[in-house]
Amino acid sequence: YRLTDAPGGSTRARDITFTARQVSVTDTAAVPITDPLTPWTWVQHWQLAPGWIPDATGATYTDGTRLDIVCSAGALTATAVTSYINESTPEAAWDVSCSATGTSVSVTTTLTITPPPPV
């Protein structure tokens, strides 16, 4: 799949490919250089449902399911967030992101799921 737009003179595209256990998302973006001293930061966010515990290379679910996250831009950043199953039931969850800085960037993140070991 490919999504594109061009807001305010910028260009953005998102290419998505997937298989049964893997999704790969490539974001490319470029902005007109109006101030070369002010870099742009482009961020891919991955919202993890309650029950996922992030680590340096992805996350593990409470049942042992593994999610490996590889980002071409480098290290992942995990931020604690609150998820709402309904408006009165907040639960702890995570946002995992990776980012690139520049006026023309390409960031690819590949997420691969591995089922839990047999019991």
CSV table of C-alpha atoms in Angstrom, one decimal:
chain,number,residue,atom,x,y,z
A,1,TYR,CA,0.0,0.0,0.0
A,2,ARG,CA,1.1,3.6,-0.6
A,3,LEU,CA,-0.3,6.8,0.9
A,4,THR,CA,0.9,10.2,-0.3
A,5,ASP,CA,0.2,13.9,0.3
A,6,ALA,CA,1.8,17.2,-0.3
A,7,PRO,CA,0.8,19.8,2.4
A,8,GLY,CA,2.2,23.3,2.2
A,9,GLY,CA,4.9,22.5,-0.4
A,10,SER,CA,6.2,19.4,1.5
A,11,THR,CA,6.0,15.9,0.2
A,12,ARG,CA,5.2,12.8,2.3
A,13,ALA,CA,4.7,9.2,1.4
A,14,ARG,CA,4.0,6.0,3.5
A,15,ASP,CA,4.6,2.6,2.0
A,16,ILE,CA,3.3,-0.4,3.9
A,17,THR,CA,4.0,-4.1,3.2
A,18,PHE,CA,3.0,-7.0,5.3
A,19,THR,CA,3.0,-10.7,5.6
A,20,ALA,CA,1.3,-13.0,8.2
A,21,ARG,CA,3.8,-12.1,11.0
A,22,GLN,CA,5.5,-8.9,9.8
A,23,VAL,CA,4.7,-5.4,8.8
A,24,SER,CA,7.1,-2.9,7.3
A,25,VAL,CA,6.4,0.8,7.1
A,26,THR,CA,8.6,3.3,5.2
A,27,ASP,CA,7.9,7.0,5.6
A,28,THR,CA,9.7,9.4,3.2
A,29,ALA,CA,9.3,13.1,3.6
A,30,ALA,CA,10.8,16.3,2.2
A,31,VAL,CA,10.2,20.0,3.1
A,32,PRO,CA,11.3,23.1,1.2
A,33,ILE,CA,14.4,24.5,2.8
A,34,THR,CA,13.3,27.8,4.2
A,35,ASP,CA,15.7,27.8,7.2
A,36,PRO,CA,18.6,25.2,6.8
A,37,LEU,CA,19.5,25.8,10.5
A,38,THR,CA,16.1,24.5,11.7
A,39,PRO,CA,16.0,20.8,11.2
A,40,TRP,CA,12.7,18.9,11.1
A,41,THR,CA,12.1,15.8,13.2
A,42,TRP,CA,10.0,13.0,11.7
A,43,VAL,CA,8.7,10.4,14.1
A,44,GLN,CA,7.1,7.0,13.7
A,45,HIS,CA,4.9,6.1,16.7
A,46,TRP,CA,3.8,2.6,17.5
A,47,GLN,CA,1.1,2.3,20.2
A,48,LEU,CA,1.3,-0.8,22.3
A,49,ALA,CA,-1.8,-2.1,24.0
A,50,PRO,CA,-1.8,-2.8,27.7
A,51,GLY,CA,0.2,-5.9,28.6
A,52,TRP,CA,3.2,-5.2,26.3
A,53,ILE,CA,6.5,-4.6,28.1
A,54,PRO,CA,9.0,-2.7,25.9
A,55,ASP,CA,12.8,-3.3,25.8
A,56,ALA,CA,15.7,-2.1,23.7
A,57,THR,CA,14.7,-4.1,20.6
A,58,GLY,CA,10.9,-4.3,20.8
A,59,ALA,CA,8.4,-5.7,23.4
A,60,THR,CA,7.1,-8.8,25.0
A,61,TYR,CA,3.5,-9.5,25.8
A,62,THR,CA,2.4,-11.0,29.1
A,63,ASP,CA,1.8,-14.4,27.4
A,64,GLY,CA,5.4,-14.5,26.0
A,65,THR,CA,4.5,-13.2,22.5
A,66,ARG,CA,7.5,-11.3,21.1
A,67,LEU,CA,7.4,-8.1,19.0
A,68,ASP,CA,10.7,-7.2,17.4
A,69,ILE,CA,10.9,-3.6,16.1
A,70,VAL,CA,13.8,-2.6,13.8
A,71,CYS,CA,14.0,1.0,12.8
A,72,SER,CA,16.4,2.3,10.1
A,73,ALA,CA,16.7,5.6,12.0
A,74,GLY,CA,18.3,4.0,15.0
A,75,ALA,CA,17.3,3.4,18.6
A,76,LEU,CA,13.8,3.1,19.8
A,77,THR,CA,12.3,5.3,22.5
A,78,ALA,CA,9.6,3.9,24.8
A,79,THR,CA,7.3,6.3,26.6
A,80,ALA,CA,4.7,5.3,29.2
A,81,VAL,CA,1.2,6.4,28.2
A,82,THR,CA,-2.4,5.7,29.4
A,83,SER,CA,-4.8,3.6,27.3
A,84,TYR,CA,-8.5,3.9,27.8
A,85,ILE,CA,-10.6,0.8,27.2
A,86,ASN,CA,-13.5,3.0,28.0
A,87,GLU,CA,-13.7,6.5,29.4
A,88,SER,CA,-13.5,5.3,33.1
A,89,THR,CA,-10.9,2.5,32.8
A,90,PRO,CA,-7.4,3.9,32.3
A,91,GLU,CA,-4.6,1.3,31.9
A,92,ALA,CA,-0.9,1.6,31.6
A,93,ALA,CA,0.4,1.2,28.0
A,94,TRP,CA,3.4,2.2,25.9
A,95,ASP,CA,4.3,4.3,22.9
A,96,VAL,CA,7.4,3.1,21.1
A,97,SER,CA,8.9,5.5,18.5
A,98,CYS,CA,11.8,6.1,16.3
A,99,SER,CA,12.7,9.4,14.6
A,100,ALA,CA,14.9,11.0,12.0
A,101,THR,CA,15.9,14.7,11.6
A,102,GLY,CA,16.4,16.5,8.4
A,103,THR,CA,14.7,18.3,5.5
A,104,SER,CA,14.6,15.1,3.5
A,105,VAL,CA,14.3,11.7,5.3
A,106,SER,CA,13.4,8.1,4.8
A,107,VAL,CA,12.6,5.9,7.9
A,108,THR,CA,11.7,2.3,7.7
A,109,THR,CA,10.4,0.3,10.7
A,110,THR,CA,9.8,-3.4,10.5
A,111,LEU,CA,7.7,-5.1,13.2
A,112,THR,CA,7.9,-8.9,13.5
A,113,ILE,CA,5.7,-10.9,15.8
A,114,THR,CA,6.8,-14.3,17.2
A,115,PRO,CA,4.2,-16.4,19.0
A,116,PRO,CA,4.8,-17.5,22.6
A,117,PRO,CA,6.7,-20.7,23.2
A,118,PRO,CA,4.4,-23.8,23.5
A,119,VAL,CA,3.3,-24.6,27.0
